[in-house]
């Protein structure tokens, strides 16, 4: 992991993963992105625009979208590297 201090909390929505997989030949799993928080009941990629995130009594400030690294291209079950997807589609 190159920049763990830049984005220590990673949020992704099920809708974003579903949208991405609809555009990929080989589907990816949520584990490819290693998020800390998985969100339901929002639009695809809506989480990219969130500035304030309230979870119970905890308030998180969204600062920057995380530029995803090459590890997203590694199959979490087999360890096989794709080197292209899903990063190419996410551009």
mmCIF file of C-alpha atoms in Angstrom:
data_model
loop_
_atom_site.group_PDB
_atom_site.id
_atom_site.type_symbol
_atom_site.label_atom_id
_atom_site.label_comp_id
_atom_site.label_asym_id
_atom_site.label_seq_id
_atom_site.Cartn_x
_atom_site.Cartn_y
_atom_site.Cartn_z
ATOM 1 C CA UNK A 1 0.000 0.000 0.000
ATOM 2 C CA UNK A 2 1.639 3.204 -1.153
ATOM 3 C CA UNK A 3 -0.427 5.865 0.623
ATOM 4 C CA UNK A 4 -2.121 4.410 3.719
ATOM 5 C CA UNK A 5 -2.083 7.747 5.567
ATOM 6 C CA UNK A 6 -3.762 9.610 2.710
ATOM 7 C CA UNK A 7 -6.978 7.590 2.791
ATOM 8 C CA UNK A 8 -7.183 5.523 6.000
ATOM 9 C CA UNK A 9 -10.965 5.130 5.629
ATOM 10 C CA UNK A 10 -12.249 3.852 2.305
ATOM 11 C CA UNK A 11 -15.964 3.890 1.480
ATOM 12 C CA UNK A 12 -17.614 2.146 -1.459
ATOM 13 C CA UNK A 13 -21.252 1.498 -2.268
ATOM 14 C CA UNK A 14 -22.843 -1.680 -3.533
ATOM 15 C CA UNK A 15 -24.366 0.418 -6.342
ATOM 16 C CA UNK A 16 -20.912 1.565 -7.488
ATOM 17 C CA UNK A 17 -19.633 -2.004 -7.571
ATOM 18 C CA UNK A 18 -22.739 -3.142 -9.460
ATOM 19 C CA UNK A 19 -22.328 -0.306 -12.000
ATOM 20 C CA UNK A 20 -18.648 -1.118 -12.502
ATOM 21 C CA UNK A 21 -19.309 -4.845 -12.917
ATOM 22 C CA UNK A 22 -21.936 -4.027 -15.539
ATOM 23 C CA UNK A 23 -19.131 -2.560 -17.651
ATOM 24 C CA UNK A 24 -16.500 -5.240 -17.052
ATOM 25 C CA UNK A 25 -16.016 -8.511 -18.879
ATOM 26 C CA UNK A 26 -14.599 -10.148 -15.726
ATOM 27 C CA UNK A 27 -16.488 -9.115 -12.601
ATOM 28 C CA UNK A 28 -14.606 -7.853 -9.557
ATOM 29 C CA UNK A 29 -15.460 -8.342 -5.899
ATOM 30 C CA UNK A 30 -15.765 -5.785 -3.152
ATOM 31 C CA UNK A 31 -12.550 -7.307 -1.735
ATOM 32 C CA UNK A 32 -10.616 -5.912 -4.716
ATOM 33 C CA UNK A 33 -11.078 -2.447 -3.227
ATOM 34 C CA UNK A 34 -10.508 -3.333 0.442
ATOM 35 C CA UNK A 35 -12.988 -0.760 1.809
ATOM 36 C CA UNK A 36 -13.491 -0.114 5.504
ATOM 37 C CA UNK A 37 -17.136 0.813 4.945
ATOM 38 C CA UNK A 38 -19.654 -0.705 2.507
ATOM 39 C CA UNK A 39 -22.723 1.459 1.885
ATOM 40 C CA UNK A 40 -26.165 0.424 0.623
ATOM 41 C CA UNK A 41 -29.167 2.475 -0.488
ATOM 42 C CA UNK A 42 -27.437 5.161 -2.549
ATOM 43 C CA UNK A 43 -26.773 5.806 -6.233
ATOM 44 C CA UNK A 44 -23.660 4.543 -7.976
ATOM 45 C CA UNK A 45 -20.607 6.689 -7.204
ATOM 46 C CA UNK A 46 -22.673 8.999 -4.981
ATOM 47 C CA UNK A 47 -20.169 8.349 -2.199
ATOM 48 C CA UNK A 48 -17.486 10.133 -4.232
ATOM 49 C CA UNK A 49 -19.195 13.476 -3.562
ATOM 50 C CA UNK A 50 -19.883 13.072 0.151
ATOM 51 C CA UNK A 51 -18.205 15.730 2.286
ATOM 52 C CA UNK A 52 -19.729 14.926 5.690
ATOM 53 C CA UNK A 53 -20.446 11.356 6.726
ATOM 54 C CA UNK A 54 -22.343 10.703 9.941
ATOM 55 C CA UNK A 55 -22.306 7.205 11.427
ATOM 56 C CA UNK A 56 -24.062 7.213 14.781
ATOM 57 C CA UNK A 57 -22.262 9.835 16.867
ATOM 58 C CA UNK A 58 -19.164 9.771 14.667
ATOM 59 C CA UNK A 59 -18.712 12.410 11.973
ATOM 60 C CA UNK A 60 -16.193 11.812 9.200
ATOM 61 C CA UNK A 61 -15.012 14.508 6.824
ATOM 62 C CA UNK A 62 -14.529 13.483 3.227
ATOM 63 C CA UNK A 63 -11.284 15.019 2.010
ATOM 64 C CA UNK A 64 -10.211 13.361 -1.220
ATOM 65 C CA UNK A 65 -11.215 10.488 -3.466
ATOM 66 C CA UNK A 66 -8.667 7.730 -3.198
ATOM 67 C CA UNK A 67 -6.712 7.060 -6.373
ATOM 68 C CA UNK A 68 -6.820 3.290 -6.457
ATOM 69 C CA UNK A 69 -3.613 1.310 -6.751
ATOM 70 C CA UNK A 70 -2.632 -1.729 -8.778
ATOM 71 C CA UNK A 71 -3.842 -4.069 -5.994
ATOM 72 C CA UNK A 72 -7.410 -3.579 -7.247
ATOM 73 C CA UNK A 73 -6.358 -5.583 -10.304
ATOM 74 C CA UNK A 74 -5.359 -8.637 -8.250
ATOM 75 C CA UNK A 75 -7.963 -11.372 -7.883
ATOM 76 C CA UNK A 76 -8.401 -11.686 -4.096
ATOM 77 C CA UNK A 77 -9.097 -15.436 -4.346
ATOM 78 C CA UNK A 78 -6.315 -16.529 -6.714
ATOM 79 C CA UNK A 79 -3.692 -13.777 -6.469
ATOM 80 C CA UNK A 80 -3.681 -13.511 -10.279
ATOM 81 C CA UNK A 81 -2.863 -10.004 -11.532
ATOM 82 C CA UNK A 82 -4.842 -8.484 -14.425
ATOM 83 C CA UNK A 83 -2.832 -5.196 -14.678
ATOM 84 C CA UNK A 84 -5.638 -3.471 -16.593
ATOM 85 C CA UNK A 85 -9.027 -3.919 -14.985
ATOM 86 C CA UNK A 86 -10.865 -2.518 -13.128
ATOM 87 C CA UNK A 87 -8.598 0.563 -13.206
ATOM 88 C CA UNK A 88 -8.965 1.166 -16.949
ATOM 89 C CA UNK A 89 -12.762 1.180 -16.749
ATOM 90 C CA UNK A 90 -12.741 3.464 -13.702
ATOM 91 C CA UNK A 91 -10.767 6.180 -15.538
#
